[in-house]
CSV table of C-alpha atoms in Angstrom, one decimal:
chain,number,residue,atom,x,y,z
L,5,UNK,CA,37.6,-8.9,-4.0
L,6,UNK,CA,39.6,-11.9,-4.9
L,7,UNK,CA,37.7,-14.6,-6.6
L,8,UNK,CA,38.6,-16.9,-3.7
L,9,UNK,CA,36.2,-14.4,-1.2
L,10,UNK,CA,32.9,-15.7,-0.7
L,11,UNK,CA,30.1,-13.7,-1.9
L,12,UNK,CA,28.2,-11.6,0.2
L,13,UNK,CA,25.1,-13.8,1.9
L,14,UNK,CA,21.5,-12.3,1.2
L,15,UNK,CA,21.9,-10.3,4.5
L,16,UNK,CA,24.3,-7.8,3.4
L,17,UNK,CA,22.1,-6.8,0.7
L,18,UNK,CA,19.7,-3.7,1.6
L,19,UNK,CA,17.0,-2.8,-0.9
L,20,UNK,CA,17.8,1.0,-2.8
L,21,UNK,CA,15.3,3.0,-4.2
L,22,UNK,CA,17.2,5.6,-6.5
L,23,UNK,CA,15.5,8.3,-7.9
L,24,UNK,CA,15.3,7.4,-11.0
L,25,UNK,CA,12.8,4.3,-9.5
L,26,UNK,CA,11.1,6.5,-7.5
L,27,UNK,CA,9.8,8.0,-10.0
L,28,UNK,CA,8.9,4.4,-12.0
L,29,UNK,CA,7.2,3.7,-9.0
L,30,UNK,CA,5.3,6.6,-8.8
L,31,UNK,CA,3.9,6.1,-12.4
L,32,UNK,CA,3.7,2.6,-12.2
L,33,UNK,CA,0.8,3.2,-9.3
L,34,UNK,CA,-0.3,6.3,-10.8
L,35,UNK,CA,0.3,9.6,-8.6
L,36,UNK,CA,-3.4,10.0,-7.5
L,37,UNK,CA,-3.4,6.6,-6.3
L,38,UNK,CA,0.4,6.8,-4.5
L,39,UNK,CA,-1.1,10.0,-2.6
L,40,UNK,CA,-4.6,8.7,-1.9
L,41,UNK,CA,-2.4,5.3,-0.1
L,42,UNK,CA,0.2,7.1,1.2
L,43,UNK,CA,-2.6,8.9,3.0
L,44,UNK,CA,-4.0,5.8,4.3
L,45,UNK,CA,-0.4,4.8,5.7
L,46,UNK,CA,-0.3,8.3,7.2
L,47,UNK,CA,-3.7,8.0,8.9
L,48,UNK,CA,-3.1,5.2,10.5
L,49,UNK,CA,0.3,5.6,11.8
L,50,UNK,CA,-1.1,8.7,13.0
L,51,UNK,CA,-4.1,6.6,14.7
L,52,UNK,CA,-1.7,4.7,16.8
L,53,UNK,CA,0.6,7.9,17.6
L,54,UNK,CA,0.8,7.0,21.4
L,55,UNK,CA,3.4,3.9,19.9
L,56,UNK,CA,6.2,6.0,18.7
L,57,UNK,CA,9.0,7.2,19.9
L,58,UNK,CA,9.2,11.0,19.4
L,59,UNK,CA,11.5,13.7,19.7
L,60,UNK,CA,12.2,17.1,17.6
L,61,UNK,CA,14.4,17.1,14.6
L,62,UNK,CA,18.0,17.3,15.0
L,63,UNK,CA,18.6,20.6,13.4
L,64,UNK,CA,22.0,22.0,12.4
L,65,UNK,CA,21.8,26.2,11.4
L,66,UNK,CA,23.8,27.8,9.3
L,67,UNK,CA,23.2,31.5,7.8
L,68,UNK,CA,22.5,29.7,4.3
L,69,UNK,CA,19.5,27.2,5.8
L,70,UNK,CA,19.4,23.6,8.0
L,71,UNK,CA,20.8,20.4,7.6
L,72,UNK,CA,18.6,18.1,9.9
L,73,UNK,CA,17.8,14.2,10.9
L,74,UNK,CA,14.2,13.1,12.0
L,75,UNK,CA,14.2,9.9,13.5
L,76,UNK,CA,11.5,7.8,15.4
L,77,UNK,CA,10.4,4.0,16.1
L,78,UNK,CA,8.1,1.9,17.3
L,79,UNK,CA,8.5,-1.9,18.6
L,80,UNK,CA,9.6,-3.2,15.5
L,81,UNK,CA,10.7,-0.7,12.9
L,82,UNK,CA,13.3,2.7,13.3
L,83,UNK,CA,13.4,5.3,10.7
L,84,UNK,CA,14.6,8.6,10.1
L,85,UNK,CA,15.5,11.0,7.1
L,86,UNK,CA,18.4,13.0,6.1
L,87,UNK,CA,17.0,16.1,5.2
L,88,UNK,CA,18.0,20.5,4.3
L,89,UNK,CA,16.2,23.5,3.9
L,90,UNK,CA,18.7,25.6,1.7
L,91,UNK,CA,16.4,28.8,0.0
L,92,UNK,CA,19.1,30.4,-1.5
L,93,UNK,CA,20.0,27.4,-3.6
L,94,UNK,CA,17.2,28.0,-6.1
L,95,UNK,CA,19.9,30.7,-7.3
L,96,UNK,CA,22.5,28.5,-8.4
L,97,UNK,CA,20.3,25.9,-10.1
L,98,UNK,CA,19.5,23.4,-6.8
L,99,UNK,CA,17.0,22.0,-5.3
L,100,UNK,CA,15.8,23.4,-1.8
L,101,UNK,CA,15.1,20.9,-0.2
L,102,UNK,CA,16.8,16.9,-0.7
L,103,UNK,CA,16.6,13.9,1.1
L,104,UNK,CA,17.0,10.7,2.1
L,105,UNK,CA,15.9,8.2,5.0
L,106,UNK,CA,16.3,4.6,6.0
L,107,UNK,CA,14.1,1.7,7.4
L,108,UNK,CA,15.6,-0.4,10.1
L,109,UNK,CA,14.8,-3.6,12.1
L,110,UNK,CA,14.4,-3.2,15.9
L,111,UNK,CA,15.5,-6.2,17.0
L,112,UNK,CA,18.3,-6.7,14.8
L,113,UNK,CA,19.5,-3.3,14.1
L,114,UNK,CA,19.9,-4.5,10.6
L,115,UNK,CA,19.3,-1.7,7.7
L,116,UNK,CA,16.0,-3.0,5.7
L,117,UNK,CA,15.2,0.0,3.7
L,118,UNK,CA,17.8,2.9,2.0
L,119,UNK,CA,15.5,5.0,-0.3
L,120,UNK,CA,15.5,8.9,-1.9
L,121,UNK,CA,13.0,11.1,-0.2
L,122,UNK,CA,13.6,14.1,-2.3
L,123,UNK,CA,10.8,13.3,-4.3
L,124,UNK,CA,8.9,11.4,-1.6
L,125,UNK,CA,9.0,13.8,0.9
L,126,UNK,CA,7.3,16.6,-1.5
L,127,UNK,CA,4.7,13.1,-1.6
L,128,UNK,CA,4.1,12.8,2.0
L,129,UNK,CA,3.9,16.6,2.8
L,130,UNK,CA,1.4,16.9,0.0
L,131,UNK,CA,-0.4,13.8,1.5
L,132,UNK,CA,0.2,15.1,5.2
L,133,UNK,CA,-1.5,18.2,4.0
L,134,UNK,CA,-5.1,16.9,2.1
L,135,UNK,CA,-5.6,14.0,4.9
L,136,UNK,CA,-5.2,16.8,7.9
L,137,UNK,CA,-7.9,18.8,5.7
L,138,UNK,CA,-10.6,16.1,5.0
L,139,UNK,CA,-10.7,16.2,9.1
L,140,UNK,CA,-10.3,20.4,9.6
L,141,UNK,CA,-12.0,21.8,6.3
L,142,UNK,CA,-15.3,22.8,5.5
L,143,UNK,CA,-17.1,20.5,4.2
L,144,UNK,CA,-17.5,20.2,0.2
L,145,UNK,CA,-14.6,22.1,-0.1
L,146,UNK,CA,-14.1,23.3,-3.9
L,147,UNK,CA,-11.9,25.8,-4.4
L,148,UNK,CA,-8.3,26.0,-3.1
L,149,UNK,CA,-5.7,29.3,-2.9
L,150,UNK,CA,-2.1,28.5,-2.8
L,151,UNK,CA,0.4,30.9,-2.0
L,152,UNK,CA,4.1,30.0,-3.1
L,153,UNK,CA,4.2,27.9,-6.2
L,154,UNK,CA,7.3,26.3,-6.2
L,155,UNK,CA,8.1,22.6,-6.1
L,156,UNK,CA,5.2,21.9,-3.5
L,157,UNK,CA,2.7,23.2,-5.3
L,158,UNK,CA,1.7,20.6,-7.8
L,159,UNK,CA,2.0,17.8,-5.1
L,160,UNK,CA,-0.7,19.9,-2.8
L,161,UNK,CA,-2.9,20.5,-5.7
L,162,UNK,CA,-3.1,16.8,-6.9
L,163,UNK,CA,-3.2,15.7,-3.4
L,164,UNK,CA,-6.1,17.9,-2.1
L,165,UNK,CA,-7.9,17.2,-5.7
L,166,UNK,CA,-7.8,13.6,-4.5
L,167,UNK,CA,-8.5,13.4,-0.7
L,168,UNK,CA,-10.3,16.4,-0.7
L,169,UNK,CA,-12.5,17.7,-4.0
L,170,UNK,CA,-10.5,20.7,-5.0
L,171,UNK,CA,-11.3,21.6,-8.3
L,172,UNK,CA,-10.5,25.3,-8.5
L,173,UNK,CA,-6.8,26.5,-8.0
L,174,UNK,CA,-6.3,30.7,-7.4
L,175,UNK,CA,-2.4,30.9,-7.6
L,176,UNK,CA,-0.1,33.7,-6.5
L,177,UNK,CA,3.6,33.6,-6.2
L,178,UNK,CA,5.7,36.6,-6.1
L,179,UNK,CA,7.5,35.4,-9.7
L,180,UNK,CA,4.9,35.0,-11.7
L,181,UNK,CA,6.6,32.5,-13.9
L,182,UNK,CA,6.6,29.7,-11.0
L,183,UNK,CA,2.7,30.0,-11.4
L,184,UNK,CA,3.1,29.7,-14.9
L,185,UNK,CA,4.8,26.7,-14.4
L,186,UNK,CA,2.5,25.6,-11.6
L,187,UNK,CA,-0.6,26.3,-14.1
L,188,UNK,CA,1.4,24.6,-16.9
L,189,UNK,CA,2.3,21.1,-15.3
L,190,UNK,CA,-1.3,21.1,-14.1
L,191,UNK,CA,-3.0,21.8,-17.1
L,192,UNK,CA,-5.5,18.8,-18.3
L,193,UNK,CA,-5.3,17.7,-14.9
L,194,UNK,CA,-9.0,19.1,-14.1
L,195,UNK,CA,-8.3,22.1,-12.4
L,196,UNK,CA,-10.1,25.7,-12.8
L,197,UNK,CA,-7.0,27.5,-12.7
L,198,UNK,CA,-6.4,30.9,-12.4
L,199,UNK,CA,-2.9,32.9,-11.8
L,200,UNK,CA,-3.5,36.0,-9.3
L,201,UNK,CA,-1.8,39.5,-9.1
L,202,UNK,CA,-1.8,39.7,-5.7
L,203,UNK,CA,-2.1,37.3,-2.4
L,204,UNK,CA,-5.4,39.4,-1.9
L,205,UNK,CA,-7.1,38.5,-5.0
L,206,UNK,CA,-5.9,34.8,-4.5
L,207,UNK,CA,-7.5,34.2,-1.3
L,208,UNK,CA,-10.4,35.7,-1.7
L,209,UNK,CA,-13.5,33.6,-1.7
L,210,UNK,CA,-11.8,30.1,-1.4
L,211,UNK,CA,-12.4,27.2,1.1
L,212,UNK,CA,-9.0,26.4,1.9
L,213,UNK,CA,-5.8,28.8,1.7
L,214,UNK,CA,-2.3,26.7,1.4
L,215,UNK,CA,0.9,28.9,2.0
L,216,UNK,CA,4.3,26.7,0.9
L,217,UNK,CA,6.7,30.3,0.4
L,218,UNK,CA,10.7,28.9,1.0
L,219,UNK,CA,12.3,32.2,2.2
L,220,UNK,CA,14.2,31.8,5.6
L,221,UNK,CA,12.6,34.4,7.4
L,222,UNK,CA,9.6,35.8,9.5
L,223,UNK,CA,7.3,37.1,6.8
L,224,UNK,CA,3.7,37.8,6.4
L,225,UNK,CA,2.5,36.6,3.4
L,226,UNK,CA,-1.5,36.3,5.1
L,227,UNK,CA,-2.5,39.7,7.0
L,228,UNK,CA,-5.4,39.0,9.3
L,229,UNK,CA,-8.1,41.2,7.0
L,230,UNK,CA,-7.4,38.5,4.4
L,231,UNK,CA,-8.6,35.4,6.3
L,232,UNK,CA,-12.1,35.5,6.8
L,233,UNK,CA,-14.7,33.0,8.5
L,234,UNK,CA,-15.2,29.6,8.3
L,235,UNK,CA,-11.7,28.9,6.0
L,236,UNK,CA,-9.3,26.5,6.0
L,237,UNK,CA,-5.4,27.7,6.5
L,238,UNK,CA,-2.8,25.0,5.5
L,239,UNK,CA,0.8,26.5,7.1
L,240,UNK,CA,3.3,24.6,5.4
L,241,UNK,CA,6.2,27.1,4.1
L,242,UNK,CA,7.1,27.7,8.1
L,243,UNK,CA,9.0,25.0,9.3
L,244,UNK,CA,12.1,26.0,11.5
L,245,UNK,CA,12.9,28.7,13.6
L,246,UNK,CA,12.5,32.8,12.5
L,247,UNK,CA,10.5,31.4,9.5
L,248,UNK,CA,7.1,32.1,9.5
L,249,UNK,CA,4.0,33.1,7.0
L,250,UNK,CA,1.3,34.1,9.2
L,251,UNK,CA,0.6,37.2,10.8
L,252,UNK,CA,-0.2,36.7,14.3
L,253,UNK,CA,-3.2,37.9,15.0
L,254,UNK,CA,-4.7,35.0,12.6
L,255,UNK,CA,-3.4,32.5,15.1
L,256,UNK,CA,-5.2,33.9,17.7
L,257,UNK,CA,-8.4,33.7,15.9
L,258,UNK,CA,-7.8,29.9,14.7
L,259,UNK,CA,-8.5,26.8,16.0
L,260,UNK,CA,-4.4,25.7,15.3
L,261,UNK,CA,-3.8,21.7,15.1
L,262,UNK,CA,-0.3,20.7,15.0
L,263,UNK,CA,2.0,17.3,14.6
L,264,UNK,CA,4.0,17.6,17.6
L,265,UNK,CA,3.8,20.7,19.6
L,266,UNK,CA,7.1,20.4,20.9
L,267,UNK,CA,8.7,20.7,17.5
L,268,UNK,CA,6.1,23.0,15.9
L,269,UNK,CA,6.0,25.6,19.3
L,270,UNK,CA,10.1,26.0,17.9
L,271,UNK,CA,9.9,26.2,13.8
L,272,UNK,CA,6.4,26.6,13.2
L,273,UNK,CA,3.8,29.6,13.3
L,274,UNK,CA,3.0,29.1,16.7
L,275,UNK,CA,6.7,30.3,17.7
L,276,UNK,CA,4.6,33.7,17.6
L,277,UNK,CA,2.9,32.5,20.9
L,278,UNK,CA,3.3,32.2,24.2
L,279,UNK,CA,4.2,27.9,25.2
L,280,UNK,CA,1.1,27.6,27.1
L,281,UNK,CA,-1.2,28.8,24.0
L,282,UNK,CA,-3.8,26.0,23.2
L,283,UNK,CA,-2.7,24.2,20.3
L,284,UNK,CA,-4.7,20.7,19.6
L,285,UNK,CA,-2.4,17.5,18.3
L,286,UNK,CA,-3.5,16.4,14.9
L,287,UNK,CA,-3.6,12.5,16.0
L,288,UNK,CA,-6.3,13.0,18.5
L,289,UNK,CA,-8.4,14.1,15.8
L,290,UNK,CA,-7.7,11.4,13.3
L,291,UNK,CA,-7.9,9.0,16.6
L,292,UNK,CA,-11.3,10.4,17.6
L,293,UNK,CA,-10.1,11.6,21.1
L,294,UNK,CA,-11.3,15.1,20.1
L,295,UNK,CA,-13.0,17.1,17.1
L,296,UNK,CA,-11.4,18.9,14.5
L,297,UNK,CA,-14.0,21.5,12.7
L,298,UNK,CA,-17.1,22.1,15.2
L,299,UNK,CA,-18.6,24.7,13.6
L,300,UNK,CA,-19.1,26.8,10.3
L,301,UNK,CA,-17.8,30.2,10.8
L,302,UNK,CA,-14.9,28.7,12.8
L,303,UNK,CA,-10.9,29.0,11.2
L,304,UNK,CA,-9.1,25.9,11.2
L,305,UNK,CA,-5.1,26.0,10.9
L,306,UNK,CA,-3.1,23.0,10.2
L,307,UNK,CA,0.9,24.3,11.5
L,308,UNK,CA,2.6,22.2,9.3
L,309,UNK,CA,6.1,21.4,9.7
L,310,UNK,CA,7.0,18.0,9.3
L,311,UNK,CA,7.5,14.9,11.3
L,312,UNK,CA,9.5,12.0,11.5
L,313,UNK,CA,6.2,9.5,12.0
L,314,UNK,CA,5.3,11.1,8.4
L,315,UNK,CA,8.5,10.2,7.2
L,316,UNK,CA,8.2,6.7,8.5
L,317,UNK,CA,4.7,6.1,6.8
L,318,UNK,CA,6.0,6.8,3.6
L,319,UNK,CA,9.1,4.5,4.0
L,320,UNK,CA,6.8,1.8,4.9
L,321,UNK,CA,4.2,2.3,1.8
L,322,UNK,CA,7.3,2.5,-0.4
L,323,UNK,CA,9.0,-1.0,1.8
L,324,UNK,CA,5.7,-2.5,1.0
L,325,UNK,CA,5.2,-1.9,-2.7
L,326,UNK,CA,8.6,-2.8,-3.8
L,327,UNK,CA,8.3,-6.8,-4.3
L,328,UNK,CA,5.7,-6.4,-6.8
L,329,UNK,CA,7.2,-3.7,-8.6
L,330,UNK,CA,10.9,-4.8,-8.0
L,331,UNK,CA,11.7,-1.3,-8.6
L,332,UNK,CA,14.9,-1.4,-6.5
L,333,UNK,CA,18.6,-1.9,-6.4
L,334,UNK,CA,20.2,-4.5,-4.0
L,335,UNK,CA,23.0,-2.2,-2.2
L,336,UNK,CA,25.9,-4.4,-0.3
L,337,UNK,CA,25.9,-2.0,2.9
L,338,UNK,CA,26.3,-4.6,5.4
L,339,UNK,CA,29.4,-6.4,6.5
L,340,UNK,CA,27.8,-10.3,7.3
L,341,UNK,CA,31.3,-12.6,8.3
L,342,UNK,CA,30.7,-16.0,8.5
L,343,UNK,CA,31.7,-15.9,12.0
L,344,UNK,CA,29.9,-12.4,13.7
L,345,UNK,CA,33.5,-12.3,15.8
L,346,UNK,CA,35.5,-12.7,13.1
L,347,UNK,CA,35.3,-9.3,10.7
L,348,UNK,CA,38.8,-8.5,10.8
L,349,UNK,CA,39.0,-11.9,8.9
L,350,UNK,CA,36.3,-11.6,6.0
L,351,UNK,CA,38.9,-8.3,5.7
L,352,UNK,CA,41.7,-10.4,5.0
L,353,UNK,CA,40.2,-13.2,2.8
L,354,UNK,CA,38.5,-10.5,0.6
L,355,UNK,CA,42.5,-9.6,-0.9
C-alpha cells in the first residue's frame, strides 16, 4: 500500500481468535468455568431451537475421511464451521479433527467473528455432552466409563465432573498408552481413575458409559450384554455415515434423544434403524415440551453427532468474552471503499 492510501476504516477489521489465544482464553476463565458457561450458552440456544435455521452438514467423502461446513442462523446472527474428520491422520502426526467457524451479521452480511474451533469444538462437544446428561442421566451420577481416550476424552471428563458429579473415571482404549495419557493429564484433577483391560471391565457398574472411538467404520465397541438397566449411553465417536459404535440391539432397548434427526438418522447410530423409529429431539427436553429420564431402570442414549446451533453457541460465548479479555487479533478481511460503488478505485489508490 502506498502511504498516500487511506487506512482501512474500523469496519474492515474482523476480530481473530488464533489458537494460541484460544488457549489464553481458556485459562484466563479457567476450563471448568469455560465448560460450565459454554453449557449455559448451549442450553439456551437450545431452549429457543424453533428460531434457527437448520439443515444437515455439507459433507464432502473421500476414502481417507470428511471435509464438511455446518451453518445455521437466526434473525440476527449466521454461523457456521469449517470442519474434517480425517482418522488416519493420527499416523502421520495430525490432528483428526480441525476447525474453524465465523460469526456474521444478518442484516449487513458483514463478517463479525473469525475464530479457531479446533480446540473449541473438542469444548462444545464436551459441553454438548455433560448438559444433555444432567437432563438424561440418573440421578447422582458418580462414576463415568469412557471408551476411546483420544483427544475427547479429557474434555468429557472435566465437563461431566463439572455439570454432572463424575468423580470416578473406568478407561479403556484399544492402545493402552492413550489411557495413559488420558489418566496422566487428569491426574490431581479429582478423579478415581482407573485404566481397564477390556471394554467389559470398563463399563461395568458405572452410571454413564461415553464412547468417543475415531475409526471410520461400523464397529461395535458396546455389545448389548454389556449395557445394563437404568445407564446412561453417551454416543459421540459416530458421527457420519458407515461409522457407528453401537450394536443395534442397544438402540432398540433405549430411550435415543438426538440433535437433529435429520442429520443424526444419516451419520449417527440411528442409521441402524428404520426412518420412522422413535427418536426424541434433545431441545424439547431442555425446553420442557417433553421428559428426558422417566424412570429408573430405563436406558437413555444421547446420539451425538454434532450440530451447527452448538457451534453457534460457542462462537457467541467466545464473541462475548473477548472485550474484556482482548484476547484477539484485528484481521483486515473486509474491503470498505469510501464510496460502496467505487472498489475498483480503493484498488487503484492503494499502488
Amino acid at each position: 500500500m502506498s502511504s498516500s492510501a487511506p487506512a482501512p476504516s474500523h469496519l474492515a477489521f474482523v476480530p481473530f481468535v488464533s489458537v494460541e489465544n484460544m488457549m489464553a482464553l481458556v485459562h484466563r476463565i479457567g476450563i471448568d468455568i469455560f465448560l460450565r458457561e459454554l453449557a449455559d450458552y448451549l442450553e439456551a440456544d437450545f431452549k429457543r431451537w424453533p428460531e434457527f435455521d437448520k439443515t444437515p452438514r455439507i459433507a464432502a467423502h473421500s476414502a481417507e475421511g470428511v471435509i464438511e461446513l455446518m451453518p445455521t442462523s437466526d434473525s440476527s446472527l449466521y454461523g457456521f464451521k469449517y470442519v474434517n474428520g480425517h482418522p488416519k491422520n493420527m499416523k502421520e502426526g495430525l490432528q483428526t479433527v480441525t476447525a474453524f467457524g465465523m460469526l456474521a451479521d444478518v442484516s449487513s452480511g458483514y463478517p463479525t467473528l473469525l475464530s479457531e474451533m479446533t480446540i473449541l469444538t473438542a469444548l462444545r462437544t464436551a459441553a454438548t455432552s455433560a448438559m444433555a446428561a444432567r437432563h438424561l442421566a440418573p440421578a447422582n451420577s458418580r462414576t463415568m466409563a469412557i471408551i476411546g481416550n483420544g483427544a475427547q476424552s479429557e474434555f468429557q471428563a472435566i465437563a461431566f465432573r463439572e455439570l454432572v458429579g463424575i468423580r470416578t473415571l473406568r478407561l479403556y482404549d484399544l492402545d493402552r498408552t492413550a489411557s495413559e495419557k488420558c489418566a496422566r493429564n487428569l491426574a490431581g484433577m479429582g478423579f478415581d481413575i482407573t485404566i481397564c483391560d477390556t471394554t467389559e471391565a470398563a463399563v461395568e457398574d458405572v452410571d454413564i458409559i461415553t464412547t468417543v472411538t475415531a475409526d471410520k467404520q461400523c464397529a461395535t465397541i458396546l455389545t448389548d450384554n454389556m449395557v445394563g438397566a437404568g445407564i446412561h449411553i453417551n454416543a459421540v465417536g459416530g458421527d457420519c455415515p458407515g461409522k457407528t459404535e453401537l450394536h443395534r440391539d442397544i438402540l432398540l432397548r433405549s430411550s435415543i434423544f438426538a440433535e437433529y434427526p435429520p442429520q443424526t438418522r444419516i451419520e449417527g447410530e440411528i442409521q441402524q434403524l428404520p426412518a420412522d423409529h422413535p427418536v426424541t429431539e434433545l431441545w424439547e427436553v431442555i425446553a420442557g415440551k417433553t421428559s428426558g429420564r422417566t424412570r429408573k431402570n430405563q436406558i437413555t442414549l444421547f446420539d451425538s453427532v454434532g450440530f451447527a446451533i452448538e457451534d453457534f453457541s460457542a462462537l457467541r460465548y467466545v464473541r462475548d468474552k473477548l472485550e474484556a479479555t482482548g484476547l484477539f487479533e484485528k484481521l483486515d478481511m473486509v474491503a470498505d471503499p469510501d464510496d460502496p460503488r467505487d472498489l475498483f478505485g480503493m484498488l487503484q489508490r492503494s499502488k
